[in-house]
Coordinates of C-alpha atoms in Angstrom, one line a residue:
M1 CA 100.3 49.3 103.1
L2 CA 102.9 48.4 100.5
M3 CA 102.9 45.0 98.8
T4 CA 106.1 43.0 99.8
G5 CA 105.5 39.9 97.6
L6 CA 107.1 37.7 100.3
G7 CA 104.9 34.8 99.4
S8 CA 105.6 34.8 95.7
G9 CA 108.8 36.8 95.4
I10 CA 107.0 39.1 92.8
D11 CA 107.5 42.9 93.0
Y12 CA 103.8 43.7 93.1
E13 CA 104.4 47.5 93.9
A14 CA 106.3 47.9 90.7
M15 CA 103.6 46.1 88.8
I16 CA 100.8 48.1 90.5
G17 CA 102.7 51.4 89.8
A18 CA 103.1 50.5 86.1
I19 CA 99.4 49.6 85.8
V20 CA 98.2 52.8 87.5
A21 CA 100.6 54.9 85.5
A22 CA 99.5 53.4 82.2
E23 CA 95.8 54.1 83.1
R24 CA 96.6 57.6 84.4
A25 CA 98.8 58.8 81.5
P26 CA 96.2 59.6 78.8
K27 CA 94.0 61.7 81.1
D28 CA 96.9 63.3 82.9
N29 CA 98.6 64.2 79.5
Q30 CA 95.3 65.6 78.3
L31 CA 94.9 67.8 81.4
K32 CA 98.5 69.0 81.2
R33 CA 98.2 69.8 77.5
T34 CA 94.9 71.7 78.0
E35 CA 96.3 73.6 81.0
G36 CA 99.4 74.5 79.2
M37 CA 97.5 75.8 76.2
N38 CA 95.2 77.8 78.4
S39 CA 98.0 79.4 80.3
A40 CA 99.9 80.2 77.1
E41 CA 96.8 81.8 75.7
M42 CA 96.1 83.7 78.9
D43 CA 99.6 85.1 79.0
A44 CA 99.4 86.1 75.3
L45 CA 96.0 87.8 75.8
K46 CA 97.2 89.7 78.9
E47 CA 100.4 90.8 77.1
I48 CA 98.4 92.1 74.1
Q49 CA 95.9 93.7 76.5
N50 CA 98.7 95.6 78.3
T51 CA 100.0 97.0 75.0
I52 CA 96.4 98.0 74.0
N53 CA 96.0 99.8 77.4
S54 CA 99.3 101.7 76.7
F55 CA 98.2 102.5 73.2
R56 CA 94.8 103.7 74.3
D57 CA 96.5 106.1 76.8
K58 CA 98.5 107.6 73.9
V59 CA 95.4 107.8 71.7
E60 CA 93.6 109.7 74.6
D61 CA 96.6 112.0 74.9
L62 CA 96.6 112.8 71.2
N63 CA 92.8 113.2 71.3
S64 CA 93.2 116.0 73.8
S65 CA 93.5 119.4 72.2
S66 CA 95.8 120.5 75.1
D67 CA 98.3 117.9 74.1
L68 CA 98.0 118.1 70.3
E69 CA 97.8 121.9 70.2
K70 CA 100.6 122.4 72.7
L71 CA 101.9 126.0 73.1
K72 CA 105.1 127.3 74.7
A73 CA 106.1 130.6 76.0
L74 CA 109.5 132.3 75.2
L75 CA 110.6 135.0 77.6
S76 CA 112.9 137.9 77.0
N77 CA 113.9 138.0 80.6
E78 CA 113.4 134.9 82.8
D79 CA 114.7 136.7 85.9
V80 CA 111.5 138.8 86.0
L81 CA 108.9 136.1 85.6
S82 CA 108.1 132.7 84.3
A83 CA 105.0 131.9 82.2
T84 CA 102.9 128.8 81.5
V85 CA 100.4 128.5 78.7
D86 CA 97.6 126.2 77.9
S87 CA 95.5 125.5 74.8
N88 CA 93.2 128.5 75.5
A89 CA 96.1 130.9 74.9
V90 CA 96.4 132.8 71.6
S91 CA 99.7 132.8 69.8
G92 CA 101.3 136.2 69.7
E93 CA 103.6 138.5 71.7
Y94 CA 102.7 140.0 75.1
S95 CA 104.6 142.7 76.9
F96 CA 104.4 143.0 80.7
D97 CA 106.0 145.4 83.2
V98 CA 106.2 144.2 86.7
T99 CA 106.3 147.3 88.9
Q100 CA 105.6 145.7 92.3
L101 CA 105.8 142.2 93.8
A102 CA 103.2 140.9 96.2
Q103 CA 104.6 140.6 99.8
T104 CA 103.5 139.8 103.3
Q105 CA 103.4 142.2 106.2
R106 CA 106.4 141.8 108.6
D107 CA 106.5 143.7 111.9
Q108 CA 109.2 143.8 114.7
L109 CA 107.4 143.6 118.0
F110 CA 110.5 144.3 120.2
K111 CA 114.2 143.6 120.5
V112 CA 115.8 142.4 123.8
S113 CA 119.0 140.7 124.8
E114 CA 119.4 136.9 124.6
G115 CA 118.0 135.2 127.8
S116 CA 115.5 137.9 128.7
T117 CA 112.4 136.9 130.5
F118 CA 109.0 138.7 130.8
S119 CA 106.6 139.0 133.8
K120 CA 104.1 141.7 132.5
G121 CA 102.9 143.4 129.4
S122 CA 100.8 142.4 126.4
I123 CA 100.9 141.7 122.6
S124 CA 97.8 142.1 120.4
F125 CA 97.0 141.8 116.7
D126 CA 93.9 140.8 114.8
S127 CA 91.8 138.7 117.3
V128 CA 94.8 137.6 119.3
N129 CA 95.6 139.0 122.7
I130 CA 98.5 137.7 124.8
D131 CA 98.6 139.0 128.4
I132 CA 102.1 138.0 129.7
A133 CA 101.0 137.9 133.4
T134 CA 98.2 135.6 132.5
L135 CA 100.5 133.5 130.3
Q136 CA 102.9 133.2 133.3
T137 CA 100.1 131.9 135.5
D138 CA 98.9 129.5 132.9
L139 CA 102.4 128.0 132.4
I140 CA 102.8 127.6 136.2
T141 CA 99.4 125.8 136.3
K142 CA 100.5 123.6 133.4
E143 CA 103.7 122.6 135.1
N144 CA 101.8 121.8 138.3
D145 CA 99.3 119.7 136.4
K146 CA 102.1 117.8 134.6
K147 CA 103.7 117.2 138.0
Q148 CA 100.4 115.8 139.4
A149 CA 99.8 113.7 136.3
H150 CA 103.3 112.2 136.6
Q151 CA 102.6 111.3 140.2
D152 CA 99.3 109.8 139.3
Q153 CA 100.8 107.7 136.6
V154 CA 103.6 106.3 138.9
Y155 CA 101.0 105.5 141.6
K156 CA 98.8 103.8 139.1
D157 CA 101.7 101.7 137.7
I158 CA 102.6 100.6 141.3
A159 CA 98.9 99.8 142.1
D160 CA 98.5 97.8 138.9
K161 CA 101.7 95.8 139.6
H162 CA 100.8 94.9 143.2
G163 CA 97.0 94.6 143.0
L164 CA 96.2 97.8 144.9
D165 CA 93.5 100.4 144.5
V166 CA 95.0 103.6 143.4
T167 CA 92.3 105.6 145.3
T168 CA 91.9 103.8 148.7
D169 CA 95.5 102.4 149.0
Q170 CA 97.4 105.7 148.6
A171 CA 99.4 105.2 151.8
A172 CA 100.5 101.7 150.8
I173 CA 101.5 102.8 147.3
K174 CA 103.5 105.8 148.8
D175 CA 105.2 103.4 151.1
I176 CA 106.2 101.1 148.3
L177 CA 107.5 104.0 146.3
E178 CA 109.5 105.8 149.1
N179 CA 110.2 103.3 151.9
S180 CA 113.5 101.5 151.4
A181 CA 112.5 99.0 154.0
N182 CA 109.5 97.9 152.0
S183 CA 110.1 94.5 150.2
D184 CA 108.7 96.0 147.0
F185 CA 110.8 99.2 147.1
D186 CA 112.7 100.0 143.9
Q187 CA 115.5 102.6 144.3
S188 CA 115.8 103.3 140.6
R189 CA 112.1 103.9 140.3
L190 CA 112.2 106.4 143.2
D191 CA 115.2 108.2 141.7
S192 CA 113.5 108.6 138.4
Y193 CA 110.3 109.8 140.1
N194 CA 112.2 112.4 142.2
T195 CA 114.1 113.6 139.2
R196 CA 111.0 114.3 137.2
Q197 CA 109.1 115.8 140.1
K198 CA 112.1 118.2 140.8
A199 CA 112.2 119.2 137.2
Y200 CA 108.6 120.3 137.4
D201 CA 109.3 122.2 140.6
D202 CA 112.3 123.9 139.1
E203 CA 110.2 125.1 136.2
V204 CA 107.5 126.5 138.5
T205 CA 110.2 128.3 140.5
R206 CA 111.8 129.7 137.4
L207 CA 108.4 130.9 136.0
T208 CA 107.5 132.4 139.4
N209 CA 110.8 134.2 140.0
D210 CA 111.8 135.2 136.4
G211 CA 108.7 135.0 134.2
V212 CA 108.3 133.6 130.7
T213 CA 111.0 133.2 128.1
I214 CA 110.8 134.8 124.7
E215 CA 110.5 131.2 123.2
E216 CA 107.4 130.6 125.5
L217 CA 106.0 133.9 124.4
Q218 CA 106.6 133.0 120.7
S219 CA 104.9 129.6 121.2
A220 CA 101.9 131.3 122.9
I221 CA 101.4 133.6 119.9
N222 CA 101.7 130.8 117.3
S223 CA 99.4 128.4 119.1
H224 CA 96.8 130.9 120.1
P225 CA 93.3 129.5 119.0
D226 CA 92.4 132.8 117.4
N227 CA 95.5 133.1 115.4
D228 CA 94.7 132.5 111.7
G229 CA 98.2 131.7 110.5
V230 CA 100.3 134.7 111.5
K231 CA 103.6 133.5 112.7
A232 CA 106.0 134.9 115.3
T233 CA 109.7 134.2 114.5
L234 CA 112.9 135.0 116.5
V235 CA 115.6 136.8 114.6
R236 CA 119.0 136.9 116.2
S237 CA 121.6 139.6 115.6
G238 CA 124.9 140.5 117.2
D239 CA 123.4 142.5 120.1
G240 CA 120.1 140.8 120.7
I241 CA 117.1 138.9 119.6
S242 CA 114.0 140.3 117.9
M243 CA 110.5 138.9 117.8
V244 CA 109.1 139.4 114.3
L245 CA 105.5 138.9 113.3
N246 CA 105.0 137.5 109.8
G247 CA 101.7 137.7 107.9
K248 CA 100.1 134.5 106.7
N249 CA 99.8 135.4 103.0
T250 CA 100.9 138.1 100.6
G251 CA 98.6 141.0 99.5
Q252 CA 96.9 144.0 101.0
A253 CA 93.8 142.1 102.0
N254 CA 96.0 139.9 104.3
A255 CA 97.6 142.7 106.3
I256 CA 97.9 142.1 110.0
G257 CA 95.5 144.4 111.8
G258 CA 95.8 146.2 115.1
V259 CA 99.4 145.3 116.0
S260 CA 100.0 146.6 119.6
V261 CA 102.8 145.9 122.0
T262 CA 102.9 147.1 125.7
L263 CA 106.2 146.3 127.4
A264 CA 107.9 148.3 130.2
P265 CA 111.7 147.9 130.8
A266 CA 111.0 147.0 134.4
D267 CA 109.0 144.0 133.4
I268 CA 111.8 142.4 131.5
K269 CA 114.4 140.6 133.5
G270 CA 118.0 140.1 132.3
N271 CA 117.6 142.6 129.4
T272 CA 120.4 145.0 128.4
V273 CA 118.8 146.4 125.3
D274 CA 117.0 149.7 125.5
I275 CA 113.5 148.9 124.2
T276 CA 112.5 152.5 124.4
Q277 CA 114.6 153.3 121.4
P278 CA 112.7 153.2 118.1
E279 CA 115.0 150.7 116.5
N280 CA 114.3 148.2 119.4
G281 CA 110.6 148.7 119.8
Q282 CA 107.6 148.0 117.6
K283 CA 108.0 149.0 114.0
N284 CA 106.9 147.9 110.6
L285 CA 109.6 146.1 108.6
Q286 CA 107.6 145.3 105.4
A287 CA 104.1 146.3 104.4
A288 CA 101.6 144.0 102.9
K289 CA 101.4 144.6 99.2
D290 CA 99.6 143.4 96.1
A291 CA 101.6 142.5 92.9
I292 CA 101.2 145.1 90.2
V293 CA 101.8 144.3 86.5
K294 CA 101.4 146.8 83.7
Y295 CA 100.0 145.4 80.5
G296 CA 99.9 148.3 78.1
S297 CA 97.8 151.0 79.7
M298 CA 96.1 148.4 82.0
E299 CA 97.2 147.7 85.5
L300 CA 96.8 144.1 86.7
T301 CA 96.9 143.4 90.4
S302 CA 97.1 140.2 92.4
A303 CA 97.3 139.3 96.1
T304 CA 100.0 136.8 95.2
N305 CA 103.0 136.6 92.8
K306 CA 101.3 133.9 90.9
M307 CA 98.7 135.4 88.5
E308 CA 96.6 132.5 87.2
N309 CA 95.0 132.9 83.7
V310 CA 95.8 136.6 83.7
I311 CA 95.1 136.6 80.0
D312 CA 93.2 133.6 78.6
G313 CA 95.5 130.6 78.8
I314 CA 98.5 132.5 80.2
S315 CA 99.6 132.4 83.8
L316 CA 102.5 134.4 85.2
N317 CA 104.8 133.6 88.2
L318 CA 106.4 136.9 89.2
K319 CA 110.0 136.9 90.4
D320 CA 111.3 140.5 90.3
T321 CA 110.4 143.9 89.0
G322 CA 111.1 144.8 85.4
A323 CA 109.9 144.6 81.8
V324 CA 109.6 141.3 79.9
N325 CA 108.2 140.2 76.6
V326 CA 106.4 136.9 76.4
K327 CA 106.1 135.2 73.0
V328 CA 103.5 132.5 72.8
E329 CA 103.9 130.1 69.9
R330 CA 103.0 126.5 69.0
D331 CA 105.3 123.9 70.5
E332 CA 105.9 121.8 67.5
A333 CA 108.5 119.7 69.2
A334 CA 106.0 118.6 71.9
V335 CA 103.4 117.9 69.2
N336 CA 106.0 115.8 67.3
T337 CA 106.7 113.9 70.5
N338 CA 103.0 113.1 71.0
I339 CA 102.6 111.9 67.4
K340 CA 105.7 109.7 67.7
A341 CA 104.5 108.3 71.0
F342 CA 101.2 107.4 69.2
V343 CA 103.1 105.7 66.4
D344 CA 105.4 103.8 68.8
A345 CA 102.4 102.6 70.9
Y346 CA 100.6 101.4 67.8
N347 CA 103.7 99.5 66.6
S348 CA 104.1 97.9 70.0
V349 CA 100.6 96.5 69.6
I350 CA 101.3 95.2 66.1
E351 CA 104.7 93.6 67.2
T352 CA 103.1 92.0 70.3
V353 CA 100.3 90.6 68.2
N354 CA 102.7 89.2 65.6
T355 CA 104.7 87.5 68.4
Y356 CA 101.7 85.6 69.7
T357 CA 99.9 84.9 66.3
K358 CA 102.6 83.9 63.9
S359 CA 103.8 80.3 64.2
S360 CA 107.4 79.3 63.6
E361 CA 109.4 76.1 63.2
D362 CA 109.4 75.7 67.0
G363 CA 105.6 75.3 66.9
A364 CA 102.3 77.0 66.7
A365 CA 101.9 80.4 68.4
A366 CA 99.6 80.7 71.4
L367 CA 97.0 82.7 69.4
S368 CA 97.7 81.3 65.9
G369 CA 94.6 81.7 63.8
D370 CA 92.8 83.6 66.6
S371 CA 89.8 85.3 64.9
A372 CA 89.2 88.0 67.6
T373 CA 92.8 89.2 67.4
R374 CA 92.8 89.2 63.6
S375 CA 89.6 91.2 63.7
M376 CA 91.0 93.8 66.1
I377 CA 94.1 94.4 64.0
S378 CA 92.0 94.6 60.8
R379 CA 89.8 97.2 62.4
M380 CA 92.8 99.2 63.6
R381 CA 94.5 99.1 60.2
G382 CA 91.2 100.3 58.7
V383 CA 91.3 103.4 60.9
I384 CA 95.0 104.0 60.1
G385 CA 94.5 103.7 56.4
D386 CA 91.1 105.5 56.2
E387 CA 90.6 108.9 54.5
Y388 CA 89.3 111.8 56.6
T389 CA 87.7 114.3 54.3
I390 CA 87.1 116.8 57.0
S391 CA 90.7 117.9 56.7
T392 CA 93.1 119.2 54.0
Y393 CA 95.3 116.3 55.1
Q394 CA 93.1 113.2 54.6
T395 CA 95.5 110.4 55.2
L396 CA 98.4 109.6 57.5
S397 CA 100.6 109.1 54.5
Q398 CA 100.2 112.8 53.6
L399 CA 101.8 113.5 56.9
G400 CA 104.7 111.2 56.2
I401 CA 103.3 108.3 58.3
T402 CA 103.2 105.1 56.2
T403 CA 102.6 101.4 56.9
S404 CA 105.6 99.0 56.5
R405 CA 105.4 95.4 55.1
K406 CA 105.4 94.2 58.7
G407 CA 102.3 96.2 59.4
T408 CA 104.1 98.8 61.6
L409 CA 104.1 102.5 61.0
E410 CA 107.1 104.5 59.9
I411 CA 107.6 108.3 60.1
D412 CA 109.2 110.5 57.4
Q413 CA 110.2 113.3 59.9
K414 CA 110.8 115.9 57.3
K415 CA 107.4 115.4 55.7
L416 CA 105.7 115.5 59.1
D417 CA 107.6 118.7 60.1
K418 CA 106.5 120.4 56.8
A419 CA 102.9 119.4 57.3
L420 CA 102.9 120.8 60.8
E421 CA 104.5 124.0 59.6
D422 CA 102.3 124.4 56.5
D423 CA 98.9 123.7 58.0
F424 CA 98.9 122.8 61.6
E425 CA 95.1 123.2 62.0
A426 CA 94.5 120.6 59.2
V427 CA 96.8 118.1 61.0
S428 CA 94.9 118.8 64.2
T429 CA 91.5 118.4 62.5
M430 CA 92.4 115.0 61.0
F431 CA 93.3 113.7 64.4
L432 CA 90.6 115.4 66.5
G433 CA 87.8 115.9 64.0
N434 CA 85.5 119.0 64.2
D435 CA 82.0 119.9 65.4
T436 CA 80.3 117.8 62.7
Q437 CA 82.6 114.8 62.2
T438 CA 84.9 112.6 64.3
G439 CA 88.6 112.4 63.7
M440 CA 91.0 109.5 63.6
M441 CA 91.5 109.3 67.4
D442 CA 87.8 109.0 68.2
E443 CA 87.5 106.2 65.6
M444 CA 90.4 104.4 67.2
L445 CA 89.0 104.8 70.7
V446 CA 85.8 103.0 69.6
I447 CA 87.8 100.0 68.6
L448 CA 90.1 100.0 71.6
D449 CA 87.2 100.2 74.0
D450 CA 86.1 96.7 72.9
Y451 CA 89.4 95.3 74.1
H452 CA 90.5 97.8 76.8
K453 CA 87.5 98.1 79.1
N454 CA 86.6 95.7 81.9
G455 CA 84.2 93.1 80.5
G456 CA 85.7 93.6 77.0
T457 CA 86.5 90.8 74.6
Y458 CA 89.9 89.9 76.1
D459 CA 88.7 90.2 79.7
R460 CA 85.9 87.7 79.0
R461 CA 88.2 85.2 77.3
I462 CA 90.8 85.5 80.1
D463 CA 88.0 84.8 82.6
Q464 CA 86.9 81.8 80.7
L465 CA 90.4 80.4 80.5
E466 CA 90.9 80.9 84.2
Y467 CA 87.7 79.1 84.9
S468 CA 88.8 76.3 82.6
N469 CA 92.1 75.9 84.5
K470 CA 90.2 75.8 87.8
Q471 CA 88.2 73.0 86.4
I472 CA 91.4 71.2 85.4
V473 CA 92.6 71.4 89.0
E474 CA 89.4 69.8 90.1
D475 CA 89.6 67.1 87.4
R476 CA 93.2 66.4 88.5
E477 CA 92.0 66.0 92.1
K478 CA 89.3 63.6 91.0
L479 CA 91.9 61.7 88.9
D480 CA 94.1 61.4 91.9
E481 CA 91.2 60.0 93.9
R482 CA 90.4 57.4 91.2
M483 CA 94.1 56.3 90.9
E484 CA 94.4 56.0 94.7
A485 CA 91.3 53.8 94.8
K486 CA 92.7 51.8 91.9
T487 CA 96.0 51.3 93.7
L488 CA 94.2 50.1 96.9
Y489 CA 92.1 47.7 94.8
L490 CA 95.1 46.2 93.1
R491 CA 97.0 45.9 96.3
N492 CA 94.1 43.9 97.9
Y493 CA 93.8 41.8 94.7
Y494 CA 97.5 40.9 94.6
A495 CA 97.7 40.4 98.3
K496 CA 95.2 37.5 98.0
M497 CA 97.1 36.2 95.0
D498 CA 100.3 36.3 96.9
S499 CA 98.8 34.5 99.8
Q500 CA 97.5 31.7 97.5
I501 CA 100.9 31.3 95.8
A502 CA 102.6 31.1 99.3
Q503 CA 100.2 28.3 100.3
M504 CA 100.9 26.5 97.0
N505 CA 104.6 26.8 97.6
Q506 CA 104.3 25.3 101.1
T507 CA 102.3 22.4 99.8
Q508 CA 104.8 21.8 97.0
S509 CA 107.7 21.8 99.5
M510 CA 105.8 19.4 101.8
L511 CA 105.1 16.9 99.0
V512 CA 108.7 17.0 97.8
S513 CA 110.0 16.3 101.3
M514 CA 107.6 13.3 101.7
L515 CA 108.8 11.8 98.4
M516 CA 112.4 12.1 99.5

């Protein structure tokens, strides 16, 4: 209840508001200041942690021999094959002669005119056997089952709608469906029902009189439970349609076995193509073959046209027959890119840290004077500036990578290119180390793991700051409760005062009137 001040004419609400605001201000300002500082510090820590995560990814990349010692393959004829190489490959030249590509088996089963249907005969291969007469019977049964299922569903829908039992009230359900005099009759429902039922009957009539279509025969082959991936396709030409059997995979081991077709002209309705002619009957179109590649006096074979690790670290993808020379050499451009990515990621960490630790005229930075961040940067710089005696190149500066006045790294590209060209292994050893000593990347990972991993230095601090801000929310709620209680107390106090002033004013008015 608000204080009106009718008795005294005093604006008590404004007075109470000013008193409460004055009492609230110091604590409220303290909470806002602490919350703001916590949030700014959290944002700074998260931003630095993100750059550390990115930097660590680049360090891991550079610490991988596959990325640092990247190789590339140069081909004399890219139409014959493509090649991929990994770090296990040995630099040098390799000559290949592709004499045969791997291919799948492909057989024509028969050729008939478009629209032909079949009533007898059989098709067999591998473990698959399709008897056309049996297929015809199965398809008829399937259509009859679909017809019955449709009727059952319509009857069930009517029973559910009108509270009938679909088993014992069949006559009543049928009357609702078909009798136009029934109050629950629905002509559109009956029309839809009759259309679907007639469609099933028409299919049964067609199958009974004409037999199965070539598409139904194709579907039966492809969906047969014993078919292990062989596919029947339909190939149309000007004078007919051929059913072609295609092997699942390339290679001699994947040849289709026992292909057999039994079809009599009398068992095919609507056909005008003479299937007794060799070109229209069963015949092999393409044999299953392995790929064959000559490597010197050696003959390399593969069931597929992709030859994985055919020579240590070298994989081939065959495209055509022919000779090709494959030159494997170090991909210095890719190595340069990886080193540059490492430098850029390191610089990003330094620049982000500078943003949040260096104060300006506008005020102190969120992490100004932060000892943990200073320690991290100091340790990273120690790794960058250290000497690695395991390598001919012992420092980054010898590779042309130096530290600027801002603390970031700069690359002298010509010097780096020369170092890679003169002694690539020494560059690799400095970064990766060897069997007895760790390299620069391992040393850097040790430091980054303290800040990158879950539960690391920054994660713990962020958790603490989040907890502190939750406490501030609770403190603010408690402050609100105290100020609300204070407001109620002051309203009650001033209400009594206002009442007393009102009584005094009445007494004064009465005395004045008596004297007059």
